C-alpha positions as a LaTeX table, in Angstrom:
\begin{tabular}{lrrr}
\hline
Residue & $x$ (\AA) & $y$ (\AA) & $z$ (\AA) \\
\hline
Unk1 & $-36.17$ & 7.62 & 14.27 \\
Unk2 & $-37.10$ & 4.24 & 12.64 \\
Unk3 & $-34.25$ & 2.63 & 14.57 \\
Unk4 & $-35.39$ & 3.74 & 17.83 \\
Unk5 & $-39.05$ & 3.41 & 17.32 \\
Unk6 & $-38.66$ & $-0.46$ & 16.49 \\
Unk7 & $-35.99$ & $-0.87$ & 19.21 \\
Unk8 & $-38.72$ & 0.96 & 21.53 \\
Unk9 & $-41.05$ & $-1.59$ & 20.10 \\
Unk10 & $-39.13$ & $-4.85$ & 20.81 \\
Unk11 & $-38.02$ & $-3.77$ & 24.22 \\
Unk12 & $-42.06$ & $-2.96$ & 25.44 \\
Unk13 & $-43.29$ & $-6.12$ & 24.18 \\
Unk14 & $-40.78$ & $-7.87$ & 25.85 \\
Unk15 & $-41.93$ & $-6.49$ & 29.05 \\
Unk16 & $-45.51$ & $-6.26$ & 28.17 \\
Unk17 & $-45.53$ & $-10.37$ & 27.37 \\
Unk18 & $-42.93$ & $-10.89$ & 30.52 \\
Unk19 & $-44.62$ & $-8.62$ & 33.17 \\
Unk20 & $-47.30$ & $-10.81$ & 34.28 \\
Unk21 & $-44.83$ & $-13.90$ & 35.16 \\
Unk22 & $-42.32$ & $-11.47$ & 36.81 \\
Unk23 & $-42.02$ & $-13.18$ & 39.97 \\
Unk24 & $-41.98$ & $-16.93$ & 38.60 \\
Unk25 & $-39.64$ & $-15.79$ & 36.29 \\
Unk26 & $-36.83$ & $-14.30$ & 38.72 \\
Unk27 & $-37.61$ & $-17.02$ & 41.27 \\
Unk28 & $-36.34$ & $-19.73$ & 38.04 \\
Unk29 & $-33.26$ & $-17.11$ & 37.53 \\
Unk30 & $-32.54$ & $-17.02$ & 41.16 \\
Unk31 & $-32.68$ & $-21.04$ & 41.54 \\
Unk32 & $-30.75$ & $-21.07$ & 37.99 \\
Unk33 & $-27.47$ & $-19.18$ & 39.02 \\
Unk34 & $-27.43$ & $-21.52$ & 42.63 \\
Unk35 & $-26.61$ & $-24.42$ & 40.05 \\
Unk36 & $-23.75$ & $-25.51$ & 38.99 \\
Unk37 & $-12.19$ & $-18.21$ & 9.93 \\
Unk38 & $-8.44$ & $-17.95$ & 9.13 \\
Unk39 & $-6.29$ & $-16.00$ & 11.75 \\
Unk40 & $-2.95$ & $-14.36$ & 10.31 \\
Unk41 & $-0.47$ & $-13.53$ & 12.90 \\
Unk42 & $-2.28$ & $-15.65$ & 15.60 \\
Unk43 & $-1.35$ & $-18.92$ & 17.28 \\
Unk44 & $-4.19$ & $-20.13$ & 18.95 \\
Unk45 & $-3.93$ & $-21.09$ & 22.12 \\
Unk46 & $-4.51$ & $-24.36$ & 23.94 \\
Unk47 & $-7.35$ & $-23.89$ & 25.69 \\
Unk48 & $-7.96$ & $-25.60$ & 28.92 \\
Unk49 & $-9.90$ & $-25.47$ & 32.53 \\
Unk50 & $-13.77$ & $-26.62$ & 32.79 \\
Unk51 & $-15.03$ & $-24.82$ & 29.94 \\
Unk52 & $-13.03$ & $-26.26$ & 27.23 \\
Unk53 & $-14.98$ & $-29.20$ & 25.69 \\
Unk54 & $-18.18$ & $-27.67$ & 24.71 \\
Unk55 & $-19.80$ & $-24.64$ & 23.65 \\
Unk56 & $-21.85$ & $-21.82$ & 24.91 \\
Unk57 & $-24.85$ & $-20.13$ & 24.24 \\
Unk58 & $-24.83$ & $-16.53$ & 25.51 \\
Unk59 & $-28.03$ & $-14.94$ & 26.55 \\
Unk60 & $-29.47$ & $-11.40$ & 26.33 \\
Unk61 & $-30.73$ & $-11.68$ & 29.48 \\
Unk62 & $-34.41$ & $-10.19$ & 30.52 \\
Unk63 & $-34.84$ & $-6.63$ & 29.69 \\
Unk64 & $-35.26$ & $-4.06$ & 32.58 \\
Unk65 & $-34.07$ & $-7.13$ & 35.35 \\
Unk66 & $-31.33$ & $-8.80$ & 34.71 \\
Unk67 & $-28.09$ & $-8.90$ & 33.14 \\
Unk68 & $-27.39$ & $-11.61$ & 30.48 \\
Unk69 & $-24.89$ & $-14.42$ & 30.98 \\
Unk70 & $-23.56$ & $-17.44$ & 29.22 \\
Unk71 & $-24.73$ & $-20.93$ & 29.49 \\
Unk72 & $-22.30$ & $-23.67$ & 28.84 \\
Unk73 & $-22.88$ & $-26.80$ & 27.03 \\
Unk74 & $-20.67$ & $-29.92$ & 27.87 \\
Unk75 & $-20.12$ & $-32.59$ & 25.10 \\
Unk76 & $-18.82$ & $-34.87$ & 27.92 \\
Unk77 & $-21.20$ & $-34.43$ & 30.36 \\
Unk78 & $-23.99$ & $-33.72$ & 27.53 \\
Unk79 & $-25.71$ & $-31.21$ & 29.63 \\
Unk80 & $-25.93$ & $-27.10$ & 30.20 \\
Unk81 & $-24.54$ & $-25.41$ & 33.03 \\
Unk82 & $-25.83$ & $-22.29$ & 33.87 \\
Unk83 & $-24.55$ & $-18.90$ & 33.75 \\
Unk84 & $-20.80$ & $-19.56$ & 33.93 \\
Unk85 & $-19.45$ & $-16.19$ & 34.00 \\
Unk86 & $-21.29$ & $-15.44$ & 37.25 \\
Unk87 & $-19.78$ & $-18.86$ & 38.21 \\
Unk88 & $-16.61$ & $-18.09$ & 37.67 \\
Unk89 & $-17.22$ & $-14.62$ & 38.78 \\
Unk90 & $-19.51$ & $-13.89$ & 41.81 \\
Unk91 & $-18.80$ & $-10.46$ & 42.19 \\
Unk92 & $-18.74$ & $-9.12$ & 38.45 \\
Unk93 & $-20.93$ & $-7.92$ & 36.31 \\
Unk94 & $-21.99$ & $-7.88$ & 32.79 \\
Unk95 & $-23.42$ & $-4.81$ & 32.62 \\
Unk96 & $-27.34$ & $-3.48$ & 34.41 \\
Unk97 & $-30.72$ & $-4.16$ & 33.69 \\
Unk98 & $-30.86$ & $-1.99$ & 30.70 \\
Unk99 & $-27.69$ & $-3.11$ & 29.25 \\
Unk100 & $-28.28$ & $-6.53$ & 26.43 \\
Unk101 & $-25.60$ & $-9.03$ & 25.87 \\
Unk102 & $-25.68$ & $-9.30$ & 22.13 \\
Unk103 & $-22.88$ & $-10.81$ & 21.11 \\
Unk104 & $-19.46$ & $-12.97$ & 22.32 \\
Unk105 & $-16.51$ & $-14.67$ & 20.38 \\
Unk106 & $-13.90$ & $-15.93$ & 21.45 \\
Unk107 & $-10.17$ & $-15.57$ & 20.54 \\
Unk108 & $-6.53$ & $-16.70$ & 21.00 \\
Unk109 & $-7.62$ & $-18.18$ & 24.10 \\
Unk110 & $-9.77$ & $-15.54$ & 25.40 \\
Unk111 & $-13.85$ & $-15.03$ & 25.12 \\
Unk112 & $-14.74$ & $-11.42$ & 24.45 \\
Unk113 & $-18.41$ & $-10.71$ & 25.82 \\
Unk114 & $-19.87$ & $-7.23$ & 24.27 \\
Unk115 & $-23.00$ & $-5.92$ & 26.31 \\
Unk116 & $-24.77$ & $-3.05$ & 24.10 \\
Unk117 & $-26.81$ & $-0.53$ & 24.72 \\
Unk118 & $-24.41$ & 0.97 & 27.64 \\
Unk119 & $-23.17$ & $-2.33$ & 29.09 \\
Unk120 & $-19.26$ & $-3.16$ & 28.83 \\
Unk121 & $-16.89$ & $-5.71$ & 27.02 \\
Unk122 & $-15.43$ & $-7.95$ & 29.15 \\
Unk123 & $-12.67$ & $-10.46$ & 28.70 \\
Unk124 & $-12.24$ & $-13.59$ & 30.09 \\
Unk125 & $-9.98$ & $-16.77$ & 29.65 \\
Unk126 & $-11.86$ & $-18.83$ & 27.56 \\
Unk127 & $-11.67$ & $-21.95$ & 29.85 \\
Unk128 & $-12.48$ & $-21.11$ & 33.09 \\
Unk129 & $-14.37$ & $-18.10$ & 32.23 \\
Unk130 & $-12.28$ & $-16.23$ & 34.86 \\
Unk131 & $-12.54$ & $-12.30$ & 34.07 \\
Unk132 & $-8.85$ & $-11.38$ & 32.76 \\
Unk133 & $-9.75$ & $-7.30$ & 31.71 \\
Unk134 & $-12.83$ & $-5.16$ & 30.72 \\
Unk135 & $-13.52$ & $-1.69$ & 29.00 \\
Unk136 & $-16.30$ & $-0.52$ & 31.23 \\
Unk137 & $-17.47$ & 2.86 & 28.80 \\
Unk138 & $-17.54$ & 1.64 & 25.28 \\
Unk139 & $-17.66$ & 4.60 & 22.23 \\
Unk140 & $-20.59$ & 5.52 & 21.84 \\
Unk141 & $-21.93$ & 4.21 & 24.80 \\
Unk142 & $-23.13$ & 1.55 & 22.86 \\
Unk143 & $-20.79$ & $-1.36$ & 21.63 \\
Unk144 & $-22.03$ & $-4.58$ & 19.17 \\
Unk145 & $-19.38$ & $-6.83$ & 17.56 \\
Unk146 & $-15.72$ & $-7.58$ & 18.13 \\
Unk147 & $-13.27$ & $-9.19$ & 16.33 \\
Unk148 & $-9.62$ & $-10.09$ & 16.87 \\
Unk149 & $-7.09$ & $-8.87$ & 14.34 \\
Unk150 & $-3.68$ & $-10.58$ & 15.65 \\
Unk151 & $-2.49$ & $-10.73$ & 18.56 \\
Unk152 & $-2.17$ & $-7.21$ & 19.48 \\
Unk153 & $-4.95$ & $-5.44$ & 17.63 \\
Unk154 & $-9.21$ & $-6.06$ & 17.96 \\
Unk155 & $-11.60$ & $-4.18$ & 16.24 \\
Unk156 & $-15.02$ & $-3.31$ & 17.85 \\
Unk157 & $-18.25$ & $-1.83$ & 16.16 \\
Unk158 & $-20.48$ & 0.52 & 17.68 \\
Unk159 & $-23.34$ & 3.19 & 17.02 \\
Unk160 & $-21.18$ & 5.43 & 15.21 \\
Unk161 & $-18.55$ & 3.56 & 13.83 \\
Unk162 & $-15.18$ & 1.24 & 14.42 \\
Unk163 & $-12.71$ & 1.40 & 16.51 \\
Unk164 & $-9.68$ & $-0.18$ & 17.09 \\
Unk165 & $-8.57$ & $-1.84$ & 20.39 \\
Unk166 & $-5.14$ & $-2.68$ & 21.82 \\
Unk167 & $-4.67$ & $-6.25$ & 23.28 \\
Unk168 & $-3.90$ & $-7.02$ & 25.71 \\
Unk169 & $-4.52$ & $-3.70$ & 27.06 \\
Unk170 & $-7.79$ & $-3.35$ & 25.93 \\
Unk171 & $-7.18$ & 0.57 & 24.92 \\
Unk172 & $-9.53$ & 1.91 & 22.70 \\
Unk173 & $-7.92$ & 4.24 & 19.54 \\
Unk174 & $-9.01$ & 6.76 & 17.35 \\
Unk175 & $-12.16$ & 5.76 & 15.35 \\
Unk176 & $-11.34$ & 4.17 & 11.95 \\
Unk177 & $-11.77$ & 7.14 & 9.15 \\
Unk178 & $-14.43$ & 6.34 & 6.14 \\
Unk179 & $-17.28$ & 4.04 & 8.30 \\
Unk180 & $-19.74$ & 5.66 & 9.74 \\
Unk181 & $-22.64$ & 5.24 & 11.43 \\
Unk182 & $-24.53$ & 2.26 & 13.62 \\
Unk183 & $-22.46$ & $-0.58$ & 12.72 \\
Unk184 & $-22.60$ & $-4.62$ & 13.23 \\
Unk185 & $-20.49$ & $-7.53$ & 12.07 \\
Unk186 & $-17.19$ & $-7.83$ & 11.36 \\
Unk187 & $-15.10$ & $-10.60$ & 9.56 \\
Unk188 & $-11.57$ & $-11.24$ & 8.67 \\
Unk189 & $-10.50$ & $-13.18$ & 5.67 \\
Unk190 & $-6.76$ & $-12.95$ & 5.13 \\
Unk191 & $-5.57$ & $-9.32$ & 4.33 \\
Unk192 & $-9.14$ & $-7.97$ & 4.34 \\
Unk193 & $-11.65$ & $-6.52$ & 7.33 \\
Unk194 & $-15.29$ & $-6.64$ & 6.26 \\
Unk195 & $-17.29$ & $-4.36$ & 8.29 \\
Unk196 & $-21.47$ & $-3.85$ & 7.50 \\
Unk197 & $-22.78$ & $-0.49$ & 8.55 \\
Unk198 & $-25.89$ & 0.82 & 8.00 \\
Unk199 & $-25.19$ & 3.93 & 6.41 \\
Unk200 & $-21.82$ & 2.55 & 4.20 \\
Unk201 & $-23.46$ & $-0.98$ & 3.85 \\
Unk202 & $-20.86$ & $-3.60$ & 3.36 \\
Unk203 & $-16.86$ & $-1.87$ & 3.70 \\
Unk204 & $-13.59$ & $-3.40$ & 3.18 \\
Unk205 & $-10.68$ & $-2.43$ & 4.76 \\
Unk206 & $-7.04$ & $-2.94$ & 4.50 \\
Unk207 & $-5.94$ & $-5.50$ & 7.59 \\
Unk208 & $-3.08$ & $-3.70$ & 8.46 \\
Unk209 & $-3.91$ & 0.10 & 8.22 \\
Unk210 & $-7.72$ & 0.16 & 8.16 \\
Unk211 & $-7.94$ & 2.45 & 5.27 \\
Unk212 & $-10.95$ & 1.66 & 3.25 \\
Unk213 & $-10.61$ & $-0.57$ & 0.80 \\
Unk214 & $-13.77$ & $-0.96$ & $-1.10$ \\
Unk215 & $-17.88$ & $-0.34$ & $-0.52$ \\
Unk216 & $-19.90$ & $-2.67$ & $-1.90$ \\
Unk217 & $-23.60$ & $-0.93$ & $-0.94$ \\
Unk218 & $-26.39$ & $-1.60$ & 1.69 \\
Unk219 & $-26.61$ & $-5.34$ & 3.31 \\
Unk220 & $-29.17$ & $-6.60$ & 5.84 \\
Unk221 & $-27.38$ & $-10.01$ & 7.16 \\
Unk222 & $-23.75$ & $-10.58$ & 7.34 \\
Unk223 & $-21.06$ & $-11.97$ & 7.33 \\
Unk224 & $-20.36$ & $-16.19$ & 6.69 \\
Unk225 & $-16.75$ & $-16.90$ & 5.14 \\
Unk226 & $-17.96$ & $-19.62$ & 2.90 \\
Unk227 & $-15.32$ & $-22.83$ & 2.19 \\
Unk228 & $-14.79$ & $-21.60$ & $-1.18$ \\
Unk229 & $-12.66$ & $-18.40$ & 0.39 \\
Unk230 & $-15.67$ & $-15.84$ & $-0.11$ \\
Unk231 & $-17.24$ & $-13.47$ & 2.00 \\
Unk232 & $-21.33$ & $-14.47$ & 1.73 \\
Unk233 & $-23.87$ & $-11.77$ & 2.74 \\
Unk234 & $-27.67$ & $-10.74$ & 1.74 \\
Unk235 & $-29.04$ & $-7.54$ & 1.03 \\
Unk236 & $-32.98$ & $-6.95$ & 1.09 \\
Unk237 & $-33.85$ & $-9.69$ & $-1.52$ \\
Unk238 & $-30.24$ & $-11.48$ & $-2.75$ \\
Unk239 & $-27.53$ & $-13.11$ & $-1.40$ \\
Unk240 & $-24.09$ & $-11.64$ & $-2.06$ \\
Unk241 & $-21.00$ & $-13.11$ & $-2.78$ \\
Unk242 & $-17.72$ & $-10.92$ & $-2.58$ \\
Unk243 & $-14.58$ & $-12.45$ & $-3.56$ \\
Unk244 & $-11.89$ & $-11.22$ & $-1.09$ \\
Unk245 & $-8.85$ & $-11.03$ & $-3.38$ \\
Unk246 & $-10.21$ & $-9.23$ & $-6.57$ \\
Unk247 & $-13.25$ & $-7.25$ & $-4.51$ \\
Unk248 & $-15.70$ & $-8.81$ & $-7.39$ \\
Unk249 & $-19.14$ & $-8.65$ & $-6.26$ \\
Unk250 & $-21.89$ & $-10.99$ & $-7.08$ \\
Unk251 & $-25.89$ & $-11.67$ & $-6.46$ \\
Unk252 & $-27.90$ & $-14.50$ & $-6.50$ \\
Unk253 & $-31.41$ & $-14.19$ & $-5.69$ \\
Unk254 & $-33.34$ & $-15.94$ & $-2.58$ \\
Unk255 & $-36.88$ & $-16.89$ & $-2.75$ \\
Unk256 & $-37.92$ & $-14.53$ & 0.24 \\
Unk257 & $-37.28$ & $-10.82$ & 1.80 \\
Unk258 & $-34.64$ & $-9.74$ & 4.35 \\
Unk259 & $-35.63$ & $-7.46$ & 7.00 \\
Unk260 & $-32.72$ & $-4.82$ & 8.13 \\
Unk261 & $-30.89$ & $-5.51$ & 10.96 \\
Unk262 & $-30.95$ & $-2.21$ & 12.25 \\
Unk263 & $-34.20$ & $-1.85$ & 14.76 \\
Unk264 & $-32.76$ & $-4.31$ & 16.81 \\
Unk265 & $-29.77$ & $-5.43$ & 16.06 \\
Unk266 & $-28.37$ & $-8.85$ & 16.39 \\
Unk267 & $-25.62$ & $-10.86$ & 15.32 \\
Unk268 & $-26.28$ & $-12.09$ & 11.72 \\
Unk269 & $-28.22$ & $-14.98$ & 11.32 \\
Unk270 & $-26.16$ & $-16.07$ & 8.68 \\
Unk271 & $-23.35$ & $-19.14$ & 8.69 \\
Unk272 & $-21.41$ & $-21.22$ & 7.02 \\
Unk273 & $-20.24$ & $-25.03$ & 6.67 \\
Unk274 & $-16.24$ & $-25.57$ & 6.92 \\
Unk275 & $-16.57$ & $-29.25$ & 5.48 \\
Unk276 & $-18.64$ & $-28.60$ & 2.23 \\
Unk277 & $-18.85$ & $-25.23$ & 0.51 \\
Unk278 & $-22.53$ & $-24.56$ & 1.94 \\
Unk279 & $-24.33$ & $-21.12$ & 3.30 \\
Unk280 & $-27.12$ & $-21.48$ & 5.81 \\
Unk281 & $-29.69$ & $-18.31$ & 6.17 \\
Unk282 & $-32.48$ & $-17.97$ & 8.70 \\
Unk283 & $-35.81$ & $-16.59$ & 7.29 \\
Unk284 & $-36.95$ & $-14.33$ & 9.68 \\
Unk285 & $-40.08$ & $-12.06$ & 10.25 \\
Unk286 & $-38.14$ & $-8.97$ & 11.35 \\
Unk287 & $-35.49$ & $-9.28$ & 14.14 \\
Unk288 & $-37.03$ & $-12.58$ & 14.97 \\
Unk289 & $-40.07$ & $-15.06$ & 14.29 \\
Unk290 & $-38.82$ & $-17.25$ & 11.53 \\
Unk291 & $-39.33$ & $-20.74$ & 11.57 \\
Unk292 & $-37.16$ & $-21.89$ & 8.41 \\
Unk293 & $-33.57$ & $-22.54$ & 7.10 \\
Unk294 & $-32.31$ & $-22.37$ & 3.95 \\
Unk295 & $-28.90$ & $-23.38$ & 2.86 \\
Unk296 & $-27.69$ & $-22.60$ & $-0.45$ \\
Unk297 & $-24.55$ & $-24.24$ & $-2.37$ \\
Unk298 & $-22.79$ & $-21.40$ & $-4.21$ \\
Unk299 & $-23.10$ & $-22.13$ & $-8.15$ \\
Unk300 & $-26.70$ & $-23.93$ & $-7.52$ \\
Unk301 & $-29.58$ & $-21.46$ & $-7.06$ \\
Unk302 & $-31.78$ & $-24.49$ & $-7.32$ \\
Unk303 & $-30.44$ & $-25.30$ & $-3.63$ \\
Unk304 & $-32.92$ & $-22.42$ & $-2.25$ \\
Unk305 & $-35.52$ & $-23.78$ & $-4.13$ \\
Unk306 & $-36.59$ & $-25.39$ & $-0.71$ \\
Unk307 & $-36.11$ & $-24.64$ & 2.89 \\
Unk308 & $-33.42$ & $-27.09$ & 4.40 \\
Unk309 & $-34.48$ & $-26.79$ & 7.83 \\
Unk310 & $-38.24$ & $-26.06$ & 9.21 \\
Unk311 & $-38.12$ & $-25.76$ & 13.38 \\
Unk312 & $-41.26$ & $-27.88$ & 15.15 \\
Unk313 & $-44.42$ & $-26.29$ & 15.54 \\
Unk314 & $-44.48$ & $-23.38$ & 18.39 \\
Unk315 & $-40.70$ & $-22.85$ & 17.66 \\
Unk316 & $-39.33$ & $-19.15$ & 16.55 \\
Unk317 & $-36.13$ & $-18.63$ & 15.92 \\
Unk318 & $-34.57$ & $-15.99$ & 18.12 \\
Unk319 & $-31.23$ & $-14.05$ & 18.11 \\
Unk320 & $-28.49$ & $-14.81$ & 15.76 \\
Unk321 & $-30.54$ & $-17.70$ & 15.65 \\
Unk322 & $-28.11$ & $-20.32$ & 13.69 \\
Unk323 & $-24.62$ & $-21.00$ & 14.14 \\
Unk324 & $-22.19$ & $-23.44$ & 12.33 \\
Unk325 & $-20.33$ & $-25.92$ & 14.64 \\
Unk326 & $-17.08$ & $-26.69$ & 13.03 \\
Unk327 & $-16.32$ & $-29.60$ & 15.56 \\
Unk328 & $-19.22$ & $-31.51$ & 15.10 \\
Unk329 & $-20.22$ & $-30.43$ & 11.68 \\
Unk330 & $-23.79$ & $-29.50$ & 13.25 \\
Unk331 & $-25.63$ & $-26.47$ & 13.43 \\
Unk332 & $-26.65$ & $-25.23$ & 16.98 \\
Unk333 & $-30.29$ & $-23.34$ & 16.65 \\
Unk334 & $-31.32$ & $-21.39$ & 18.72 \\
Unk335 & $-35.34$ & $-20.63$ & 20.06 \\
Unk336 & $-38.50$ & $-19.44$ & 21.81 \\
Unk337 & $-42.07$ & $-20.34$ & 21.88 \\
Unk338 & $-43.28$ & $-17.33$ & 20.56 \\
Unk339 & $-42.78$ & $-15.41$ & 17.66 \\
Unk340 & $-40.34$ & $-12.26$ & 19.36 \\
Unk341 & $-40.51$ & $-13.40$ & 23.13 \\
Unk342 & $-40.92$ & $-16.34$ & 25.42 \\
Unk343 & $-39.26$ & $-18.11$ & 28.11 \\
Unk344 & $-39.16$ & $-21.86$ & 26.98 \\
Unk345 & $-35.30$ & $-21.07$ & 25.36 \\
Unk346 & $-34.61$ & $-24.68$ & 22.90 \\
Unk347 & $-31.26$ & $-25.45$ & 21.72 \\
Unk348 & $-31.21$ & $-27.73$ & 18.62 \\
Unk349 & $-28.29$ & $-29.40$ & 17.53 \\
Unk350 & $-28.72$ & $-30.49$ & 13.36 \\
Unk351 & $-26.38$ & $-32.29$ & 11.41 \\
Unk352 & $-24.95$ & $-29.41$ & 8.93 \\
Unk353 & $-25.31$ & $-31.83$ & 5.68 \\
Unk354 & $-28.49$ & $-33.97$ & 6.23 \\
Unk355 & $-30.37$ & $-31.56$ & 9.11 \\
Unk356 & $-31.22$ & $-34.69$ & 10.86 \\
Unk357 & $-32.58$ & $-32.94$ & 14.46 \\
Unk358 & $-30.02$ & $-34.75$ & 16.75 \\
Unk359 & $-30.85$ & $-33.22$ & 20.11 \\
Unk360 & $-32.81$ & $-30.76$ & 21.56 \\
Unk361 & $-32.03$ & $-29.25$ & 24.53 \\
Unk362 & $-34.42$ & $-26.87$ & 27.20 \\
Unk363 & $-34.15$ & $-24.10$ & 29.46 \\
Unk364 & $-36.99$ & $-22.29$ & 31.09 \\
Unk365 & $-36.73$ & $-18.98$ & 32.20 \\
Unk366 & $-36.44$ & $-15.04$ & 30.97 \\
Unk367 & $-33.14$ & $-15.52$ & 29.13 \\
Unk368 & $-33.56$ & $-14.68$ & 25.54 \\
Unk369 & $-30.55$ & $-16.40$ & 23.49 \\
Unk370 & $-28.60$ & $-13.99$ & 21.64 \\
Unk371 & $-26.10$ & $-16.37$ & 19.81 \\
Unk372 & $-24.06$ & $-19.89$ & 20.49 \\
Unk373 & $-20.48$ & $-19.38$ & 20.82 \\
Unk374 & $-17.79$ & $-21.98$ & 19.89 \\
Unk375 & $-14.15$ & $-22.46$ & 20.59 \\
Unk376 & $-11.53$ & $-21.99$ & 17.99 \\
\hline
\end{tabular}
């Protein structure tokens, strides 16, 4: 009931602080869309076409009008295209207006969009964004995360579990046995699946046959593979490290609350740097409304002493919020102007190890970022 009252919660003030700017607001959508961690078993592919140097920010989209989309950013052009899988795609879809693109990643060459809340997962090539396969009913009716496995086997969370899924195919198996419930993330680190469900909390399973490996209890944000090999995570009031090999669990603690994921969920606003062994957490206000960054350096609780990052006044972070780019060593930010809705959408690009504010980037309109998305 709790779940569904908050989701019921986010969705009407969405539409209650969206309604009156309705027709502005699809007029700027229509305009919009006229304009142009370690892999075993993998070799990723050379990725090529238009969409290949840069990174994109996918968007929920507006609740009860539109379908979300992806917006592309191009380091060579230093600009963001618009909705690029309609671009590449004029007659698809990514689900209807009740459906909420939540969350995309791509790999071995392709990007795998999830729509929740009824929508589909749909597969594209991960250069020119042209659709390559789709599962149009997802269990549950309701998909979240996916993550490849090698090149034959995904896994995808949902509201009542895991499941596996055949690639290329794209055929869905028989739900994995010991997770249950609404689950999120997912993360592989070499022979180990970390999956966080609400009602098992944080579950490791063997790579190869799924069977559960370990539980480690209830977490709010996850996951970030940290440089050091570890698996970094936070329940209500710590953050968790989990050592992959030996399953040995540890707990620092952070200088603020968590709020659970589960309301309304959204990819975990949690990251890490590949170049130095650093952890980055947004502090959020519930599923959204923060306005700082902390990073903390594993072996130094003095490092959250102090928030790394605080956005500009009238900023809110929104959706996963933070993201690690591993090509730039920057972290791509992503927010409104208010506190849970608002349709001036910033992207800021930080440097990871000084958070220097290198660029800021703006998009008006309904869109509602859900979570930057970066090539392999």
């Amino acid at each position: 009931m709790k779940k569904q009252l908050f989701s019921i919660l986010a969705a009407g003030l969405i539409l209650f602080a969206a309604s009156c700017k309705k027709e502005d607001a699809l007029s700027s959508l229509d305009s919009q869309r006229g304009n142009a961690v370690a892999k075993t078993n993998v070799t990723n592919a050379l990725v090529t076409g238009k969409y290949a140097n840069g990174f994109f920010i996918a968007n929920e989209g507006w609740f009860g009008h539109g379908t979300g989309d992806l917006h592309f950013y191009s380091y060579s052009g230093d600009s963001l295209v618009y909705d690029v899988y309609h671009q590449a795609n004029p007659t698809g879809t990514l689900g209807g207006a009740a459906n909420t693109l939540q969350y995309a990643t791509i790999f071995n060459g392709k990007l795998y969009i999830v729509v929740k809340a009824g929508g589909p997962l749909v597969v594209t090539d991960a250069g020119t964004l042209v659709e390559t396969g789709r599962i149009t009913t997802l269990p549950g009716n309701d998909g979240h995360a996916f993550i490849g496995v090698d090149a034959s086997r995904g896994l995808l969370s949902a509201s009542d579990g895991v499941y596996p899924v055949s690639l290329p195919s794209l055929a869905v198996g028989t739900k994995v046995a010991g997770v249950s419930g609404y689950t999120g993330d997912l993360l592989k680190i070499g022979s180990r699946i970390f999956v966080l469900s609400e009602s098992d909390g944080i579950v490791a399973l063997n790579s190869t046959t799924y069977a559960v490996v370990k539980k480690f209890g209830a977490a709010n944000l996850a996951f970030a593979a940290g440089k050091d090999g570890a698996v970094y995570a936070t329940n209500t009031d710590s953050i968790i490290r989990i050592d992959p090999v030996s399953l040995a669990r540890t707990a620092v603690k952070l200088p603020f609350a968590v709020p659970s994921p589960w309301g309304a969920w959204r990819h975990a606003a949690i990251t890490s740097s590949t170049q130095e062994n650093a952890i980055y957490i947004v502090r959020n206000n519930g599923f959204a409304g923060g306005t700082q960054l902390y990073r903390y350096i594993p072996g130094t609780p003095a490092s959250l002493s102090t928030p790394f990052i605080t956005l500009p006044t009238g900023q809110y972070f929104y959706g996963a919020g933070a993201a690690y780019n591993k090509a730039k060593n920057e972290l791509v930010i992503t927010t409104l102007n208010g506190a849970y809705t608002g349709n001036i959408n910033r992207v800021l690009i930080y440097d990871a190890t000084t958070a220097t504010l290198k660029k800021t980037l703006t998009y008006n309109g309904w869109f509602f970022p859900a979570m930057p998305v970066f090539h392999e």
